[in-house]
Amino acid sequence: MITIKSKLVLMFMLTVLLTNCKEDISSADEETGDIEYTTNLNISDWSEATHGKSGKTNYDIVFPQNKVNRIDFVISANNWKVMLADMALNYGTFGSGAGGPADDSDDNPIYVPCSLYFNNIQWYEAGIRFKGNSSLKTTWGSGIWKLPLRLNMDRFEDIYPEITNQRFYGFKELSLSNCYDDESLIREKVAPEIFRDFGIAAPQTAFYRIYIDYGNGPIYFGLYTMIEIVDDTMIEDQFAEDDGNLYKPEGIGASFAKNTFSTSYFEKKSNEETDWSDVEALYNILHSSQRTSEPDIWRTSLEKILNVDHFLKWLAVNTTIQNWDTYGNMTHNYYLYNNPKTNLLTWIPWDNNEAFQSGKQSGALSISCSEVGSSWPLIRYLLDNSVYSAKYKTYLSQVITSAFEPSKMISKYQNYSSLIKEYAVGSNGEQKGYTFLESDSDFDSAISQLISHVNSRYNVVQNYIK
């Protein structure tokens, strides 16, 4: 016979066991949560060229410039529900109307395994999740299914050893932007091209039609922009050496304002075992008293840690195209790479879907940046220096006669709009519930606005540099 005392002991032990189980689940959702995993995996389509780590990083296939690719994702009904439940937990009910900037949480949406199909080839149990800040929160709250996505091709290799080091034509990770707040659907594609054309390292981009099958057949989720991940392949492709410190700054310290420096604001994407002495040196030099007392010495010191010309070129492009959601307004959306060949921190722009408009919140910076205060010292202190201010004006003049020259940009806008139009509007285009377009005419109007914008910005820059 079990006594009352025995029952109490058993209940206590069960409580302890359940508590421990909950702790295990909360610390490793993808391993022990409700995610469903395939058994008896068959990787018959695998080849080293398409799936292997040693295969060529094939930019021509993954980032074509004159076509729109199609990718299909197949996610089990169970795992789709897991993704949505995770979103509801963090962002509220789908379509509840919540929107605006995301909170300060560092937690990303949960990854689940999926099958990826491209050009009649299958990739196996790749990790897929929703991603983004305002673009994710606002889209979810608005009840629009065109949610931004992130891929990690070997996320689940510990569960599926067969896919160890799986790649998508050489790419481990990829980002799919949903063209949030962009009725032209081309801003995220075009902005990095302008930066690269002006000699500034920036990710490759391409247009993709995205279909998702979560149990009821493939559904067109809309036209997305595929974006290369900086710490996956971009550094290796665009720099002579890829083993330098790479940072993704975020938060108040990313402003470099006085008394804000902390390593916690500079997430390391490489060399995690090394220190942060390079970014700390940049901070210290920026705020050195020599800036005003001995400006020549200050410039020499600054140019030993920061690729100043590169930064001024970025600033010239950024203010010309009115890319407001970054440094100067917001403490995010850039990387810093310590290039081993030069030992200089190099500025890399990121997340450009808000470009080519006057902007929200405090708005895009004026071409003179006269309103920018000391809370953004990389802009204010450099432009307060007569040598750097003159260089900035020179770069502005070069931008509007090369990378952002009106006739060149108008041709680009027209070519891209013709390329994607059938996948954006009409019977084969984005559909209600999976689009930010309220009518087909919104697309044409947005392209016309871009054309007006480039002409207007040319005049603004010309008037400033006279």
Tab-separated table of C-alpha atoms in Angstrom:
chain	number	residue	atom	x	y	z
A	1	MET	CA	0.000	0.000	0.000
A	2	ILE	CA	1.235	3.488	-0.883
A	3	THR	CA	1.047	5.785	2.135
A	4	ILE	CA	0.179	9.487	2.037
A	5	LYS	CA	3.815	10.240	2.795
A	6	SER	CA	4.893	8.121	-0.185
A	7	LYS	CA	2.457	9.957	-2.433
A	8	LEU	CA	3.870	13.302	-1.329
A	9	VAL	CA	7.407	12.148	-2.071
A	10	LEU	CA	6.396	10.921	-5.526
A	11	MET	CA	4.614	14.203	-6.266
A	12	PHE	CA	7.690	16.172	-5.207
A	13	MET	CA	9.965	14.073	-7.433
A	14	LEU	CA	7.605	14.486	-10.388
A	15	THR	CA	7.533	18.258	-9.868
A	16	VAL	CA	11.330	18.416	-9.859
A	17	LEU	CA	11.492	16.279	-13.019
A	18	LEU	CA	8.991	18.452	-14.888
A	19	THR	CA	10.756	21.628	-13.804
A	20	ASN	CA	14.074	20.305	-15.101
A	21	CYS	CA	12.440	19.284	-18.374
A	22	LYS	CA	11.001	22.783	-18.828
A	23	GLU	CA	14.420	24.300	-18.246
A	24	ASP	CA	15.950	21.983	-20.855
A	25	ILE	CA	13.274	22.875	-23.405
A	26	SER	CA	13.570	26.623	-22.843
A	27	SER	CA	17.323	26.491	-23.342
A	28	ALA	CA	17.236	24.390	-26.500
A	29	ASP	CA	13.901	24.876	-28.262
A	30	GLU	CA	15.106	23.580	-31.610
A	31	GLU	CA	16.450	20.359	-30.135
A	32	THR	CA	13.758	19.393	-27.640
A	33	GLY	CA	10.703	21.490	-28.420
A	34	ASP	CA	7.752	20.710	-30.669
A	35	ILE	CA	9.681	20.734	-33.944
A	36	GLU	CA	9.056	17.731	-36.174
A	37	TYR	CA	12.051	16.011	-37.764
A	38	THR	CA	12.161	13.769	-40.825
A	39	THR	CA	13.324	10.174	-40.543
A	40	ASN	CA	15.171	8.150	-43.188
A	41	LEU	CA	16.604	11.161	-44.994
A	42	ASN	CA	17.406	10.501	-48.663
A	43	ILE	CA	19.830	13.025	-50.185
A	44	SER	CA	19.746	11.743	-53.755
A	45	ASP	CA	20.108	15.224	-55.318
A	46	TRP	CA	23.288	16.023	-53.381
A	47	SER	CA	26.371	17.019	-55.362
A	48	GLU	CA	29.498	18.843	-54.256
A	49	ALA	CA	28.925	21.635	-56.779
A	50	THR	CA	25.380	22.366	-55.613
A	51	HIS	CA	25.366	21.278	-51.958
A	52	GLY	CA	28.950	20.879	-50.756
A	53	LYS	CA	31.160	23.250	-48.787
A	54	SER	CA	34.031	22.826	-51.225
A	55	GLY	CA	31.865	23.787	-54.190
A	56	LYS	CA	32.261	27.143	-55.918
A	57	THR	CA	30.413	30.122	-54.449
A	58	ASN	CA	28.295	30.605	-57.545
A	59	TYR	CA	27.190	34.234	-57.741
A	60	ASP	CA	25.953	33.886	-61.316
A	61	ILE	CA	23.335	31.329	-60.285
A	62	VAL	CA	22.338	32.672	-56.857
A	63	PHE	CA	22.540	36.399	-57.656
A	64	PRO	CA	21.624	36.831	-61.343
A	65	GLN	CA	21.163	40.419	-62.457
A	66	ASN	CA	18.892	39.910	-65.441
A	67	LYS	CA	16.331	37.340	-64.290
A	68	VAL	CA	13.961	36.528	-61.446
A	69	ASN	CA	14.670	33.219	-59.750
A	70	ARG	CA	12.114	31.014	-58.018
A	71	ILE	CA	12.589	29.090	-54.773
A	72	ASP	CA	10.067	26.724	-53.177
A	73	PHE	CA	10.140	25.912	-49.473
A	74	VAL	CA	8.303	22.878	-48.140
A	75	ILE	CA	7.643	23.041	-44.398
A	76	SER	CA	5.634	20.420	-42.538
A	77	ALA	CA	2.242	21.542	-41.231
A	78	ASN	CA	3.460	20.931	-37.689
A	79	ASN	CA	6.600	23.027	-38.112
A	80	TRP	CA	4.676	25.849	-39.758
A	81	LYS	CA	2.437	25.943	-36.686
A	82	VAL	CA	5.550	26.023	-34.485
A	83	MET	CA	6.865	29.042	-36.413
A	84	LEU	CA	3.552	30.883	-36.111
A	85	ALA	CA	3.149	30.038	-32.421
A	86	ASP	CA	6.633	31.376	-31.751
A	87	MET	CA	5.769	34.589	-33.587
A	88	ALA	CA	2.505	34.997	-31.678
A	89	LEU	CA	4.364	34.549	-28.401
A	90	ASN	CA	6.817	37.328	-29.257
A	91	TYR	CA	4.754	39.676	-31.433
A	92	GLY	CA	1.128	39.064	-30.514
A	93	THR	CA	-1.751	37.830	-32.619
A	94	PHE	CA	-1.262	37.862	-36.388
A	95	GLY	CA	-3.092	40.856	-37.858
A	96	SER	CA	-3.664	42.466	-34.463
A	97	GLY	CA	-2.522	45.849	-35.744
A	98	ALA	CA	0.630	46.086	-33.656
A	99	GLY	CA	3.505	47.602	-35.541
A	100	GLY	CA	6.407	50.012	-35.515
A	101	PRO	CA	9.925	49.477	-34.257
A	102	ALA	CA	10.710	46.113	-32.731
A	103	ASP	CA	11.564	45.813	-29.062
A	104	ASP	CA	15.098	45.469	-27.748
A	105	SER	CA	14.957	41.696	-27.456
A	106	ASP	CA	17.961	39.806	-28.787
A	107	ASP	CA	15.835	36.705	-29.384
A	108	ASN	CA	15.364	35.735	-33.011
A	109	PRO	CA	12.360	33.752	-34.261
A	110	ILE	CA	12.790	29.993	-34.123
A	111	TYR	CA	14.404	27.975	-36.922
A	112	VAL	CA	12.630	24.907	-38.315
A	113	PRO	CA	13.840	22.464	-40.989
A	114	CYS	CA	12.518	22.735	-44.521
A	115	SER	CA	13.086	21.282	-47.954
A	116	LEU	CA	14.300	23.821	-50.498
A	117	TYR	CA	13.661	23.349	-54.218
A	118	PHE	CA	15.445	25.337	-56.918
A	119	ASN	CA	15.734	24.481	-60.622
A	120	ASN	CA	14.376	20.963	-59.963
A	121	ILE	CA	17.039	20.249	-57.317
A	122	GLN	CA	16.256	19.595	-53.651
A	123	TRP	CA	18.217	20.806	-50.611
A	124	TYR	CA	17.566	18.991	-47.366
A	125	GLU	CA	16.391	20.035	-43.897
A	126	ALA	CA	17.742	23.569	-44.244
A	127	GLY	CA	17.009	25.937	-41.388
A	128	ILE	CA	14.401	28.612	-42.101
A	129	ARG	CA	13.025	31.311	-39.815
A	130	PHE	CA	11.335	34.677	-39.936
A	131	LYS	CA	13.712	37.620	-39.521
A	132	GLY	CA	13.818	41.384	-39.199
A	133	ASN	CA	12.945	44.241	-36.886
A	134	SER	CA	10.270	46.716	-37.955
A	135	SER	CA	9.821	44.866	-41.250
A	136	LEU	CA	8.834	41.717	-39.364
A	137	LYS	CA	6.811	43.240	-36.548
A	138	THR	CA	4.794	45.569	-38.767
A	139	THR	CA	4.137	42.968	-41.461
A	140	TRP	CA	2.968	40.452	-38.854
A	141	GLY	CA	0.799	43.011	-37.087
A	142	SER	CA	-0.723	44.111	-40.397
A	143	GLY	CA	-1.848	40.579	-41.208
A	144	ILE	CA	0.331	40.274	-44.308
A	145	TRP	CA	1.942	36.888	-44.944
A	146	LYS	CA	4.841	38.295	-46.931
A	147	LEU	CA	7.159	37.932	-43.942
A	148	PRO	CA	10.963	38.355	-44.270
A	149	LEU	CA	12.973	35.133	-44.071
A	150	ARG	CA	16.444	33.898	-43.152
A	151	LEU	CA	18.108	30.668	-44.325
A	152	ASN	CA	20.843	28.606	-42.689
A	153	MET	CA	21.649	25.635	-44.880
A	154	ASP	CA	23.323	23.439	-42.243
A	155	ARG	CA	21.468	24.621	-39.142
A	156	PHE	CA	20.301	21.087	-38.368
A	157	GLU	CA	23.459	19.179	-39.266
A	158	ASP	CA	23.757	17.839	-35.702
A	159	ILE	CA	20.402	16.119	-36.148
A	160	TYR	CA	21.050	15.176	-39.776
A	161	PRO	CA	24.764	14.330	-40.182
A	162	GLU	CA	24.042	13.642	-43.849
A	163	ILE	CA	23.771	17.410	-44.481
A	164	THR	CA	26.944	18.438	-42.640
A	165	ASN	CA	28.273	21.658	-44.214
A	166	GLN	CA	25.365	21.840	-46.643
A	167	ARG	CA	25.525	24.891	-48.893
A	168	PHE	CA	23.349	26.481	-51.562
A	169	TYR	CA	25.843	26.829	-54.409
A	170	GLY	CA	28.510	27.780	-51.870
A	171	PHE	CA	26.324	29.950	-49.618
A	172	LYS	CA	25.652	28.862	-46.045
A	173	GLU	CA	23.298	31.681	-45.038
A	174	LEU	CA	21.030	33.962	-47.038
A	175	SER	CA	18.507	36.661	-46.229
A	176	LEU	CA	15.205	37.229	-48.005
A	177	SER	CA	13.897	40.781	-47.678
A	178	ASN	CA	10.140	41.211	-48.080
A	179	CYS	CA	10.457	44.716	-49.600
A	180	TYR	CA	8.682	46.186	-46.600
A	181	ASP	CA	7.539	49.795	-47.078
A	182	ASP	CA	8.667	49.679	-50.712
A	183	GLU	CA	5.935	49.634	-53.330
A	184	SER	CA	8.540	49.681	-56.103
A	185	LEU	CA	9.978	46.363	-54.805
A	186	ILE	CA	13.457	47.366	-56.017
A	187	ARG	CA	15.043	49.598	-53.346
A	188	GLU	CA	16.818	46.805	-51.472
A	189	LYS	CA	18.135	45.545	-54.796
A	190	VAL	CA	19.357	48.899	-56.082
A	191	ALA	CA	20.920	50.586	-53.041
A	192	PRO	CA	23.807	48.102	-52.551
A	193	GLU	CA	24.551	48.340	-56.274
A	194	ILE	CA	25.041	52.099	-55.973
A	195	PHE	CA	27.372	51.646	-53.014
A	196	ARG	CA	29.441	49.030	-54.864
A	197	ASP	CA	29.548	51.156	-58.024
A	198	PHE	CA	31.115	53.893	-55.897
A	199	GLY	CA	33.747	51.565	-54.452
A	200	ILE	CA	32.000	50.710	-51.191
A	201	ALA	CA	31.739	47.045	-50.220
A	202	ALA	CA	28.096	45.960	-50.010
A	203	PRO	CA	26.176	42.660	-50.300
A	204	GLN	CA	25.039	41.172	-53.593
A	205	THR	CA	21.275	41.129	-54.201
A	206	ALA	CA	18.798	39.471	-56.576
A	207	PHE	CA	15.048	39.147	-57.148
A	208	TYR	CA	13.277	35.933	-56.103
A	209	ARG	CA	9.745	34.603	-56.297
A	210	ILE	CA	9.077	32.758	-53.049
A	211	TYR	CA	6.614	29.878	-52.743
A	212	ILE	CA	5.888	28.102	-49.461
A	213	ASP	CA	4.063	24.790	-49.100
A	214	TYR	CA	3.066	24.051	-45.505
A	215	GLY	CA	0.680	21.237	-46.306
A	216	ASN	CA	-1.773	22.662	-48.838
A	217	GLY	CA	0.411	23.015	-51.908
A	218	PRO	CA	2.719	25.865	-52.969
A	219	ILE	CA	1.490	29.381	-52.165
A	220	TYR	CA	3.045	32.469	-53.750
A	221	PHE	CA	4.284	34.592	-50.843
A	222	GLY	CA	5.488	37.334	-53.159
A	223	LEU	CA	8.537	38.881	-54.770
A	224	TYR	CA	11.499	39.085	-52.392
A	225	THR	CA	15.060	40.373	-52.572
A	226	MET	CA	17.750	37.803	-51.821
A	227	ILE	CA	20.620	39.413	-49.901
A	228	GLU	CA	24.104	38.071	-49.314
A	229	ILE	CA	25.142	37.734	-45.659
A	230	VAL	CA	28.155	39.879	-44.770
A	231	ASP	CA	29.814	37.374	-42.424
A	232	ASP	CA	29.130	34.378	-44.669
A	233	THR	CA	30.581	35.109	-48.115
A	234	MET	CA	30.737	38.864	-48.707
A	235	ILE	CA	33.970	39.573	-46.834
A	236	GLU	CA	35.804	36.770	-48.626
A	237	ASP	CA	34.480	37.912	-52.001
A	238	GLN	CA	35.111	41.658	-51.727
A	239	PHE	CA	38.227	41.881	-49.558
A	240	ALA	CA	41.684	40.467	-50.248
A	241	GLU	CA	41.750	38.869	-46.785
A	242	ASP	CA	38.787	37.618	-44.763
A	243	ASP	CA	40.235	36.932	-41.309
A	244	GLY	CA	39.905	40.404	-39.764
A	245	ASN	CA	37.587	41.447	-36.953
A	246	LEU	CA	34.008	41.917	-38.151
A	247	TYR	CA	31.516	43.807	-35.988
A	248	LYS	CA	27.782	44.384	-36.249
A	249	PRO	CA	27.167	47.427	-34.006
A	250	GLU	CA	23.744	47.910	-32.421
A	251	GLY	CA	22.464	50.220	-29.691
A	252	ILE	CA	23.616	53.514	-28.216
A	253	GLY	CA	27.304	52.572	-28.329
A	254	ALA	CA	27.033	52.179	-32.105
A	255	SER	CA	26.729	55.970	-32.306
A	256	PHE	CA	30.294	56.397	-30.960
A	257	ALA	CA	28.921	59.284	-28.886
A	258	LYS	CA	30.936	60.352	-25.859
A	259	ASN	CA	30.614	58.119	-22.779
A	260	THR	CA	28.753	55.385	-24.679
A	261	PHE	CA	31.514	52.935	-25.558
A	262	SER	CA	30.993	49.353	-24.414
A	263	THR	CA	31.977	46.140	-26.150
A	264	SER	CA	28.407	44.903	-25.624
A	265	TYR	CA	27.283	47.219	-28.439
A	266	PHE	CA	29.719	45.696	-30.933
A	267	GLU	CA	28.706	42.116	-31.669
A	268	LYS	CA	31.637	40.130	-32.989
A	269	LYS	CA	30.890	38.153	-36.134
A	270	SER	CA	34.430	36.765	-36.311
A	271	ASN	CA	37.475	36.281	-34.079
A	272	GLU	CA	35.349	36.116	-30.953
A	273	GLU	CA	38.396	35.232	-28.863
A	274	THR	CA	40.189	38.515	-29.649
A	275	ASP	CA	39.640	41.864	-27.939
A	276	TRP	CA	37.831	44.998	-29.107
A	277	SER	CA	40.920	47.214	-29.050
A	278	ASP	CA	40.428	48.414	-32.639
A	279	VAL	CA	36.930	49.856	-32.168
A	280	GLU	CA	37.915	51.202	-28.759
A	281	ALA	CA	40.888	52.951	-30.362
A	282	LEU	CA	38.546	54.534	-32.904
A	283	TYR	CA	36.309	55.783	-30.099
A	284	ASN	CA	39.239	57.233	-28.150
A	285	ILE	CA	40.737	59.011	-31.159
A	286	LEU	CA	37.379	60.489	-32.147
A	287	HIS	CA	37.081	62.095	-28.727
A	288	SER	CA	40.705	63.128	-28.367
A	289	SER	CA	41.336	66.779	-27.483
A	290	GLN	CA	43.706	66.876	-30.460
A	291	ARG	CA	40.667	67.075	-32.717
A	292	THR	CA	40.441	70.796	-32.015
A	293	SER	CA	43.887	71.617	-30.632
A	294	GLU	CA	46.007	69.781	-33.218
A	295	PRO	CA	43.734	68.782	-36.114
A	296	ASP	CA	46.584	67.634	-38.377
A	297	ILE	CA	47.808	65.164	-35.753
A	298	TRP	CA	44.216	64.109	-35.056
A	299	ARG	CA	43.606	63.314	-38.724
A	300	THR	CA	46.815	61.300	-38.915
A	301	SER	CA	45.805	59.279	-35.851
A	302	LEU	CA	42.277	58.744	-37.148
A	303	GLU	CA	43.532	57.560	-40.526
A	304	LYS	CA	45.630	54.889	-38.808
A	305	ILE	CA	42.517	53.124	-37.469
A	306	LEU	CA	39.610	54.106	-39.794
A	307	ASN	CA	39.407	54.048	-43.580
A	308	VAL	CA	38.315	57.680	-43.572
A	309	ASP	CA	38.062	58.100	-47.341
A	310	HIS	CA	35.834	55.036	-47.498
A	311	PHE	CA	33.590	56.406	-44.742
A	312	LEU	CA	33.292	59.795	-46.444
A	313	LYS	CA	32.408	58.074	-49.720
A	314	TRP	CA	29.730	56.063	-47.910
A	315	LEU	CA	28.393	59.249	-46.332
A	316	ALA	CA	28.275	60.994	-49.708
A	317	VAL	CA	26.255	58.159	-51.247
A	318	ASN	CA	24.061	57.712	-48.190
A	319	THR	CA	23.019	61.350	-47.920
A	320	THR	CA	22.561	61.688	-51.672
A	321	ILE	CA	20.193	58.721	-51.957
A	322	GLN	CA	18.507	59.603	-48.620
A	323	ASN	CA	19.066	56.340	-46.803
A	324	TRP	CA	17.741	57.420	-43.394
A	325	ASP	CA	17.557	54.167	-41.382
A	326	THR	CA	21.220	54.010	-40.404
A	327	TYR	CA	24.061	55.941	-38.760
A	328	GLY	CA	23.190	59.598	-38.272
A	329	ASN	CA	19.611	58.711	-37.352
A	330	MET	CA	19.637	55.135	-36.076
A	331	THR	CA	22.204	53.101	-34.159
A	332	HIS	CA	22.199	50.090	-36.467
A	333	ASN	CA	22.376	48.863	-40.056
A	334	TYR	CA	26.108	48.887	-40.634
A	335	TYR	CA	29.117	46.621	-40.137
A	336	LEU	CA	32.738	47.461	-39.374
A	337	TYR	CA	35.459	45.249	-40.822
A	338	ASN	CA	39.103	45.534	-39.781
A	339	ASN	CA	40.719	44.825	-43.130
A	340	PRO	CA	43.971	42.881	-42.448
A	341	LYS	CA	45.519	44.242	-45.635
A	342	THR	CA	45.233	47.855	-44.433
A	343	ASN	CA	44.627	47.407	-40.681
A	344	LEU	CA	41.816	49.924	-41.049
A	345	LEU	CA	38.203	49.643	-39.925
A	346	THR	CA	36.042	49.734	-43.041
A	347	TRP	CA	32.379	50.752	-43.162
A	348	ILE	CA	29.872	48.324	-44.715
A	349	PRO	CA	26.221	49.392	-45.246
A	350	TRP	CA	23.409	46.965	-44.443
A	351	ASP	CA	19.586	46.815	-44.687
A	352	ASN	CA	18.750	49.462	-47.271
A	353	ASN	CA	15.025	48.976	-47.856
A	354	GLU	CA	14.233	52.469	-46.511
A	355	ALA	CA	16.486	54.263	-49.022
A	356	PHE	CA	15.394	56.768	-51.692
A	357	GLN	CA	12.920	58.717	-49.576
A	358	SER	CA	12.784	61.618	-47.131
A	359	GLY	CA	12.415	59.180	-44.267
A	360	LYS	CA	10.547	58.659	-41.013
A	361	GLN	CA	11.160	59.735	-37.438
A	362	SER	CA	13.678	62.606	-37.726
A	363	GLY	CA	13.904	62.054	-41.491
A	364	ALA	CA	16.815	61.630	-43.876
A	365	LEU	CA	19.880	63.776	-43.273
A	366	SER	CA	20.257	66.982	-45.232
A	367	ILE	CA	23.022	67.038	-47.821
A	368	SER	CA	25.074	69.358	-45.594
A	369	CYS	CA	24.463	67.275	-42.442
A	370	SER	CA	24.365	70.626	-40.607
A	371	GLU	CA	21.687	69.345	-38.233
A	372	VAL	CA	23.839	66.407	-37.088
A	373	GLY	CA	25.215	66.955	-33.596
A	374	SER	CA	28.040	65.511	-31.530
A	375	SER	CA	25.916	62.479	-30.667
A	376	TRP	CA	26.980	61.219	-34.123
A	377	PRO	CA	30.695	62.098	-33.986
A	378	LEU	CA	31.770	60.130	-37.052
A	379	ILE	CA	29.733	62.573	-39.116
A	380	ARG	CA	29.908	65.753	-37.074
A	381	TYR	CA	33.591	65.680	-36.162
A	382	LEU	CA	34.742	64.707	-39.648
A	383	LEU	CA	32.655	67.337	-41.416
A	384	ASP	CA	33.759	69.971	-38.910
A	385	ASN	CA	37.277	69.381	-40.210
A	386	SER	CA	37.951	71.499	-43.303
A	387	VAL	CA	40.052	68.812	-45.015
A	388	TYR	CA	37.399	66.132	-44.617
A	389	SER	CA	34.564	68.512	-45.452
A	390	ALA	CA	36.243	69.337	-48.764
A	391	LYS	CA	36.671	65.635	-49.549
A	392	TYR	CA	33.009	65.017	-48.739
A	393	LYS	CA	31.960	67.671	-51.262
A	394	THR	CA	34.252	66.153	-53.873
A	395	TYR	CA	32.669	62.747	-53.349
A	396	LEU	CA	29.178	64.251	-53.578
A	397	SER	CA	30.077	65.673	-56.967
A	398	GLN	CA	31.394	62.296	-58.087
A	399	VAL	CA	28.335	60.379	-56.869
A	400	ILE	CA	25.857	62.297	-59.026
A	401	THR	CA	28.059	61.967	-62.113
A	402	SER	CA	28.768	58.245	-61.737
A	403	ALA	CA	27.008	55.770	-59.442
A	404	PHE	CA	23.859	57.888	-58.991
A	405	GLU	CA	23.874	59.769	-62.283
A	406	PRO	CA	20.223	60.412	-63.280
A	407	SER	CA	20.144	58.892	-66.779
A	408	LYS	CA	21.980	55.800	-65.543
A	409	MET	CA	19.575	55.384	-62.624
A	410	ILE	CA	16.459	55.985	-64.699
A	411	SER	CA	17.552	53.251	-67.093
A	412	LYS	CA	18.195	50.926	-64.145
A	413	TYR	CA	14.797	51.671	-62.587
A	414	GLN	CA	12.996	51.071	-65.869
A	415	ASN	CA	14.871	47.847	-66.626
A	416	TYR	CA	14.232	46.386	-63.178
A	417	SER	CA	10.578	47.392	-63.145
A	418	SER	CA	10.086	45.694	-66.525
A	419	LEU	CA	11.887	42.596	-65.253
A	420	ILE	CA	9.739	42.135	-62.147
A	421	LYS	CA	6.391	43.662	-63.084
A	422	GLU	CA	4.646	40.413	-64.035
A	423	TYR	CA	5.603	38.951	-60.640
A	424	ALA	CA	4.569	42.082	-58.748
A	425	VAL	CA	1.155	42.926	-60.200
A	426	GLY	CA	-1.536	41.330	-62.339
A	427	SER	CA	-2.818	37.763	-62.335
A	428	ASN	CA	0.662	36.281	-61.806
A	429	GLY	CA	1.737	38.969	-59.372
A	430	GLU	CA	1.441	39.360	-55.635
A	431	GLN	CA	-2.010	38.702	-54.236
A	432	LYS	CA	-4.057	40.240	-51.437
A	433	GLY	CA	-2.783	39.164	-48.052
A	434	TYR	CA	0.701	38.605	-49.479
A	435	THR	CA	1.552	42.113	-50.683
A	436	PHE	CA	2.040	45.692	-49.513
A	437	LEU	CA	0.515	46.977	-52.761
A	438	GLU	CA	-3.075	48.174	-52.486
A	439	SER	CA	-3.482	48.390	-56.266
A	440	ASP	CA	-1.503	47.626	-59.403
A	441	SER	CA	-1.072	51.344	-60.018
A	442	ASP	CA	0.882	51.662	-56.756
A	443	PHE	CA	3.783	49.827	-58.381
A	444	ASP	CA	3.967	52.143	-61.397
A	445	SER	CA	3.615	55.200	-59.173
A	446	ALA	CA	6.485	54.035	-56.968
A	447	ILE	CA	8.785	53.652	-59.983
A	448	SER	CA	7.827	57.130	-61.174
A	449	GLN	CA	8.619	58.503	-57.725
A	450	LEU	CA	12.094	56.954	-57.870
A	451	ILE	CA	12.719	58.643	-61.216
A	452	SER	CA	11.595	61.997	-59.818
A	453	HIS	CA	13.742	61.404	-56.750
A	454	VAL	CA	17.014	60.898	-58.626
A	455	ASN	CA	16.461	64.065	-60.654
A	456	SER	CA	15.624	66.010	-57.517
A	457	ARG	CA	18.668	64.753	-55.628
A	458	TYR	CA	20.942	65.692	-58.515
A	459	ASN	CA	19.743	69.279	-58.222
A	460	VAL	CA	20.080	69.292	-54.428
A	461	VAL	CA	23.695	68.148	-54.588
A	462	GLN	CA	24.546	70.536	-57.423
A	463	ASN	CA	23.183	73.492	-55.464
A	464	TYR	CA	25.132	72.487	-52.357
A	465	ILE	CA	28.528	72.022	-53.977
A	466	LYS	CA	28.459	75.233	-56.057
